[in-house]
PDB file of C-alpha atoms in Angstrom:
ATOM      1  CA  MET A   1    -100.473  19.462  22.820  1.00 83.00           C
ATOM      2  CA  LYS A   2    -102.000  21.875  25.220  1.00 89.00           C
ATOM      3  CA  TYR A   3     -99.856  23.204  27.941  1.00 93.00           C
ATOM      4  CA  ASN A   4    -100.737  24.769  31.288  1.00 95.00           C
ATOM      5  CA  ASP A   5    -100.248  28.320  32.135  1.00 96.00           C
ATOM      6  CA  ASN A   6     -97.057  27.641  34.073  1.00 94.00           C
ATOM      7  CA  ILE A   7     -95.374  25.980  31.029  1.00 96.00           C
ATOM      8  CA  ASN A   8     -96.578  28.637  28.748  1.00 95.00           C
ATOM      9  CA  ASN A   9     -95.265  31.349  31.091  1.00 95.00           C
ATOM     10  CA  TYR A  10     -91.713  30.003  31.217  1.00 95.00           C
ATOM     11  CA  TYR A  11     -91.788  29.419  27.460  1.00 95.00           C
ATOM     12  CA  ASN A  12     -93.250  32.753  26.353  1.00 95.00           C
ATOM     13  CA  ASN A  13     -91.291  34.705  29.185  1.00 94.00           C
ATOM     14  CA  PRO A  14     -88.119  32.910  29.485  1.00 93.00           C
ATOM     15  CA  GLN A  15     -85.615  33.931  32.118  1.00 93.00           C
ATOM     16  CA  ASN A  16     -81.735  33.869  32.249  1.00 97.00           C
ATOM     17  CA  ILE A  17     -81.342  33.136  28.501  1.00 97.00           C
ATOM     18  CA  GLY A  18     -77.754  33.296  27.027  1.00 97.00           C
ATOM     19  CA  SER A  19     -74.323  32.528  28.369  1.00 97.00           C
ATOM     20  CA  LEU A  20     -71.880  33.988  30.859  1.00 98.00           C
ATOM     21  CA  ASP A  21     -68.421  35.200  30.353  1.00 97.00           C
ATOM     22  CA  LYS A  22     -66.403  32.000  29.698  1.00 93.00           C
ATOM     23  CA  ASN A  23     -63.199  33.814  30.702  1.00 96.00           C
ATOM     24  CA  ASP A  24     -64.532  34.444  34.301  1.00 97.00           C
ATOM     25  CA  PRO A  25     -62.767  31.962  36.535  1.00 95.00           C
ATOM     26  CA  ASN A  26     -65.816  31.456  38.591  1.00 96.00           C
ATOM     27  CA  VAL A  27     -68.153  30.368  35.720  1.00 97.00           C
ATOM     28  CA  VAL A  28     -68.585  26.709  34.603  1.00 97.00           C
ATOM     29  CA  ARG A  29     -70.682  25.189  31.976  1.00 97.00           C
ATOM     30  CA  GLY A  30     -72.709  22.146  31.983  1.00 97.00           C
ATOM     31  CA  LYS A  31     -74.052  20.361  28.821  1.00 97.00           C
ATOM     32  CA  ALA A  32     -76.706  17.981  28.409  1.00 96.00           C
ATOM     33  CA  GLY A  33     -78.898  16.317  25.527  1.00 92.00           C
ATOM     34  CA  SER A  34     -78.247  14.658  22.230  1.00 79.00           C
ATOM     35  CA  ALA A  35     -78.749  15.805  18.761  1.00 75.00           C
ATOM     36  CA  ALA A  36     -80.217  12.428  18.167  1.00 75.00           C
ATOM     37  CA  CYS A  37     -83.245  13.048  20.396  1.00 72.00           C
ATOM     38  CA  GLY A  38     -83.422  16.717  19.405  1.00 82.00           C
ATOM     39  CA  ASP A  39     -83.113  18.436  22.808  1.00 89.00           C
ATOM     40  CA  LEU A  40     -79.853  20.209  23.831  1.00 95.00           C
ATOM     41  CA  MET A  41     -78.975  22.459  26.815  1.00 96.00           C
ATOM     42  CA  THR A  42     -76.027  24.424  27.973  1.00 97.00           C
ATOM     43  CA  LEU A  43     -76.075  25.888  31.496  1.00 98.00           C
ATOM     44  CA  ASP A  44     -73.597  28.462  32.693  1.00 98.00           C
ATOM     45  CA  ILE A  45     -73.331  29.057  36.451  1.00 98.00           C
ATOM     46  CA  LYS A  46     -71.343  31.707  38.318  1.00 98.00           C
ATOM     47  CA  VAL A  47     -70.340  30.625  41.778  1.00 97.00           C
ATOM     48  CA  ASP A  48     -69.041  32.758  44.636  1.00 96.00           C
ATOM     49  CA  PRO A  49     -65.875  31.100  45.659  1.00 92.00           C
ATOM     50  CA  VAL A  50     -66.327  31.954  49.349  1.00 94.00           C
ATOM     51  CA  THR A  51     -69.998  31.331  49.998  1.00 96.00           C
ATOM     52  CA  ARG A  52     -70.358  28.719  47.305  1.00 95.00           C
ATOM     53  CA  LYS A  53     -73.626  30.340  46.275  1.00 97.00           C
ATOM     54  CA  ILE A  54     -74.740  30.462  42.615  1.00 98.00           C
ATOM     55  CA  LEU A  55     -74.717  34.143  41.757  1.00 98.00           C
ATOM     56  CA  ASP A  56     -75.970  33.870  38.190  1.00 98.00           C
ATOM     57  CA  ALA A  57     -77.041  31.335  35.701  1.00 98.00           C
ATOM     58  CA  LYS A  58     -77.690  31.482  32.050  1.00 98.00           C
ATOM     59  CA  VAL A  59     -79.160  28.619  29.822  1.00 98.00           C
ATOM     60  CA  LYS A  60     -79.433  28.018  26.063  1.00 97.00           C
ATOM     61  CA  THR A  61     -81.881  25.358  25.033  1.00 95.00           C
ATOM     62  CA  PHE A  62     -82.575  23.905  21.645  1.00 94.00           C
ATOM     63  CA  GLY A  63     -85.665  21.720  21.968  1.00 92.00           C
ATOM     64  CA  CYS A  64     -89.500  21.770  22.516  1.00 92.00           C
ATOM     65  CA  MET A  65     -91.593  24.068  24.513  1.00 95.00           C
ATOM     66  CA  SER A  66     -91.274  21.832  27.575  1.00 95.00           C
ATOM     67  CA  ALA A  67     -87.510  21.647  27.395  1.00 95.00           C
ATOM     68  CA  ILE A  68     -87.250  25.513  27.263  1.00 96.00           C
ATOM     69  CA  ALA A  69     -89.723  25.840  30.183  1.00 97.00           C
ATOM     70  CA  SER A  70     -87.727  23.266  32.163  1.00 97.00           C
ATOM     71  CA  SER A  71     -84.418  24.847  31.527  1.00 97.00           C
ATOM     72  CA  THR A  72     -85.441  28.436  32.217  1.00 97.00           C
ATOM     73  CA  TYR A  73     -87.349  27.390  35.347  1.00 97.00           C
ATOM     74  CA  LEU A  74     -84.170  25.561  36.584  1.00 98.00           C
ATOM     75  CA  THR A  75     -82.242  28.813  36.430  1.00 98.00           C
ATOM     76  CA  THR A  76     -84.851  30.341  38.751  1.00 97.00           C
ATOM     77  CA  LEU A  77     -84.440  27.522  41.228  1.00 97.00           C
ATOM     78  CA  ILE A  78     -80.751  27.585  41.380  1.00 98.00           C
ATOM     79  CA  ILE A  79     -79.783  31.334  41.576  1.00 98.00           C
ATOM     80  CA  GLY A  80     -79.048  32.168  45.190  1.00 98.00           C
ATOM     81  CA  LYS A  81     -78.590  28.553  46.297  1.00 98.00           C
ATOM     82  CA  THR A  82     -75.483  27.037  47.443  1.00 97.00           C
ATOM     83  CA  ILE A  83     -73.730  24.252  45.439  1.00 96.00           C
ATOM     84  CA  GLU A  84     -75.094  21.716  48.027  1.00 95.00           C
ATOM     85  CA  GLU A  85     -78.650  23.122  47.677  1.00 97.00           C
ATOM     86  CA  ALA A  86     -78.413  22.928  43.971  1.00 97.00           C
ATOM     87  CA  ARG A  87     -77.323  19.278  44.104  1.00 95.00           C
ATOM     88  CA  SER A  88     -80.604  18.413  45.759  1.00 96.00           C
ATOM     89  CA  ILE A  89     -82.800  19.631  42.868  1.00 96.00           C
ATOM     90  CA  THR A  90     -84.304  16.651  40.979  1.00 96.00           C
ATOM     91  CA  ASN A  91     -86.076  16.189  37.706  1.00 96.00           C
ATOM     92  CA  LYS A  92     -89.240  15.280  39.793  1.00 97.00           C
ATOM     93  CA  ASP A  93     -89.065  18.731  41.436  1.00 96.00           C
ATOM     94  CA  ILE A  94     -88.957  20.409  37.992  1.00 97.00           C
ATOM     95  CA  TYR A  95     -91.659  17.910  36.563  1.00 97.00           C
ATOM     96  CA  ASN A  96     -94.130  18.554  39.503  1.00 97.00           C
ATOM     97  CA  ASP A  97     -93.434  22.317  39.838  1.00 97.00           C
ATOM     98  CA  LEU A  98     -94.129  22.955  36.165  1.00 97.00           C
ATOM     99  CA  GLY A  99     -96.837  20.416  35.727  1.00 97.00           C
ATOM    100  CA  LEU A 100     -95.247  18.799  32.674  1.00 97.00           C
ATOM    101  CA  PRO A 101     -97.333  16.384  30.672  1.00 96.00           C
ATOM    102  CA  ALA A 102     -96.126  12.743  31.312  1.00 95.00           C
ATOM    103  CA  VAL A 103     -94.907  12.476  27.722  1.00 95.00           C
ATOM    104  CA  LYS A 104     -92.497  15.367  28.368  1.00 95.00           C
ATOM    105  CA  PHE A 105     -90.939  13.930  31.598  1.00 95.00           C
ATOM    106  CA  HIS A 106     -87.691  13.530  29.687  1.00 93.00           C
ATOM    107  CA  CYS A 107     -87.515  17.388  29.549  1.00 95.00           C
ATOM    108  CA  SER A 108     -87.185  17.485  33.333  1.00 96.00           C
ATOM    109  CA  VAL A 109     -84.557  14.763  33.249  1.00 96.00           C
ATOM    110  CA  LEU A 110     -82.589  16.832  30.742  1.00 96.00           C
ATOM    111  CA  ALA A 111     -82.673  19.877  33.083  1.00 97.00           C
ATOM    112  CA  GLU A 112     -81.508  17.593  35.972  1.00 97.00           C
ATOM    113  CA  GLU A 113     -78.659  16.284  33.788  1.00 97.00           C
ATOM    114  CA  VAL A 114     -77.583  19.830  32.740  1.00 98.00           C
ATOM    115  CA  ILE A 115     -77.350  21.157  36.391  1.00 98.00           C
ATOM    116  CA  SER A 116     -75.581  17.858  37.316  1.00 97.00           C
ATOM    117  CA  ASP A 117     -73.062  18.390  34.616  1.00 97.00           C
ATOM    118  CA  ALA A 118     -72.467  21.959  35.586  1.00 97.00           C
ATOM    119  CA  LEU A 119     -71.995  20.825  39.331  1.00 96.00           C
ATOM    120  CA  LEU A 120     -69.659  18.226  38.159  1.00 96.00           C
ATOM    121  CA  GLN A 121     -67.589  20.747  36.195  1.00 95.00           C
ATOM    122  CA  TYR A 122     -67.474  22.907  39.259  1.00 95.00           C
ATOM    123  CA  SER A 123     -66.345  19.886  41.402  1.00 93.00           C
ATOM    124  CA  ILE A 124     -63.569  19.053  38.920  1.00 93.00           C
ATOM    125  CA  ARG A 125     -62.311  22.693  38.741  1.00 90.00           C
ATOM    126  CA  PHE A 126     -62.757  23.823  42.398  1.00 86.00           C
ATOM    127  CA  GLU A 127     -62.836  20.648  44.504  1.00 81.00           C
ATOM    128  CA  ASN A 128     -60.080  18.663  42.568  1.00 74.00           C
ATOM    129  CA  LYS A 129     -62.380  15.788  41.613  1.00 60.00           C
ATOM    130  CA  ASP A 130     -61.175  13.271  39.140  1.00 54.00           C
ATOM    131  CA  SER A 131     -62.214  14.188  35.607  1.00 48.00           C
ATOM    132  CA  ASN A 132     -62.263  10.509  34.599  1.00 49.00           C
ATOM    133  CA  CYS A 133     -65.704  10.335  36.089  1.00 45.00           C
ATOM    134  CA  LEU A 134     -67.173  12.698  33.406  1.00 42.00           C
ATOM    135  CA  PRO A 135     -70.172  11.186  31.741  1.00 42.00           C
ATOM    136  CA  ASN A 136     -70.270  11.142  28.014  1.00 40.00           C
ATOM    137  CA  ASN A 137     -74.063  11.299  27.289  1.00 38.00           C
ATOM    138  CA  GLY A 138     -73.406  12.182  23.638  1.00 36.00           C
ATOM    139  CA  LYS A 139     -71.643  15.370  24.580  1.00 41.00           C
ATOM    140  CA  GLU A 140     -69.118  15.247  21.663  1.00 40.00           C
ATOM    141  CA  GLU A 141     -72.037  15.685  19.397  1.00 37.00           C
ATOM    142  CA  SER A 142     -73.862  18.331  21.357  1.00 39.00           C
ATOM    143  CA  ASP A 143     -70.697  20.189  22.047  1.00 43.00           C
ATOM    144  CA  SER A 144     -70.111  20.860  18.324  1.00 40.00           C
ATOM    145  CA  LEU A 145     -73.673  21.944  17.887  1.00 40.00           C
ATOM    146  CA  LEU A 146     -73.938  24.163  21.078  1.00 45.00           C
ATOM    147  CA  ASP A 147     -70.486  25.699  20.677  1.00 46.00           C
ATOM    148  CA  GLU A 148     -71.450  27.263  17.398  1.00 42.00           C
ATOM    149  CA  GLU A 149     -73.379  29.877  19.474  1.00 39.00           C
ATOM    150  CA  ASN A 150     -71.102  32.692  17.998  1.00 35.00           C
ATOM    151  CA  LYS A 151     -71.796  31.573  14.403  1.00 34.00           C
ATOM    152  CA  ASN A 152     -75.450  30.842  14.489  1.00 34.00           C
ATOM    153  CA  GLU A 153     -78.095  31.028  17.248  1.00 34.00           C
ATOM    154  CA  HIS A 154     -80.514  28.345  16.099  1.00 34.00           C
ATOM    155  CA  TYR A 155     -82.332  27.794  19.373  1.00 40.00           C
ATOM    156  CA  SER A 156     -85.922  27.486  19.735  1.00 42.00           C
ATOM    157  CA  LEU A 157     -85.968  30.799  21.462  1.00 42.00           C
ATOM    158  CA  ASP A 158     -85.943  33.822  19.289  1.00 37.00           C
ATOM    159  CA  SER A 159     -82.394  35.002  19.108  1.00 35.00           C
ATOM    160  CA  SER A 160     -83.432  38.491  20.134  1.00 33.00           C
ATOM    161  CA  LEU A 161     -84.273  36.991  23.665  1.00 35.00           C
ATOM    162  CA  SER A 162     -80.754  35.820  24.177  1.00 36.00           C
ATOM    163  CA  ASN A 163     -79.192  39.328  24.350  1.00 33.00           C
TER     164      ASN A 163
END
């Protein structure tokens, strides 16, 4: 499949790859994807507790070129935005901005799901929302795969890029 320059750029020059300090009280992690479909994402966001702005974001993606481009592009969209502004980002924004092929629409959906989960985790931790509303979305399976990051970095991105 031939990809446009925008997708090629975010894939070949990924931004904000890796993870944030999980011991930082202002960092939350969102997860999305399914090992069954082959695309998995984790997104860490660091939020300023006073301004509610996203100060930093890091992503790890296991998936195709479009999934990696979608996730790294997402990080560029959300850094500097407030929680409320980040909630307004949709898969259609990502799909249209990147110019994803129609058969790769699901990659933009996955990017929206990972930011939605990160924001849900933020709401649970800082806004005292009920954790019973957590969606499953195959997370038990993806958790075990993505949490192996310290053992083995088998992401579609070269592990040297995640440092």
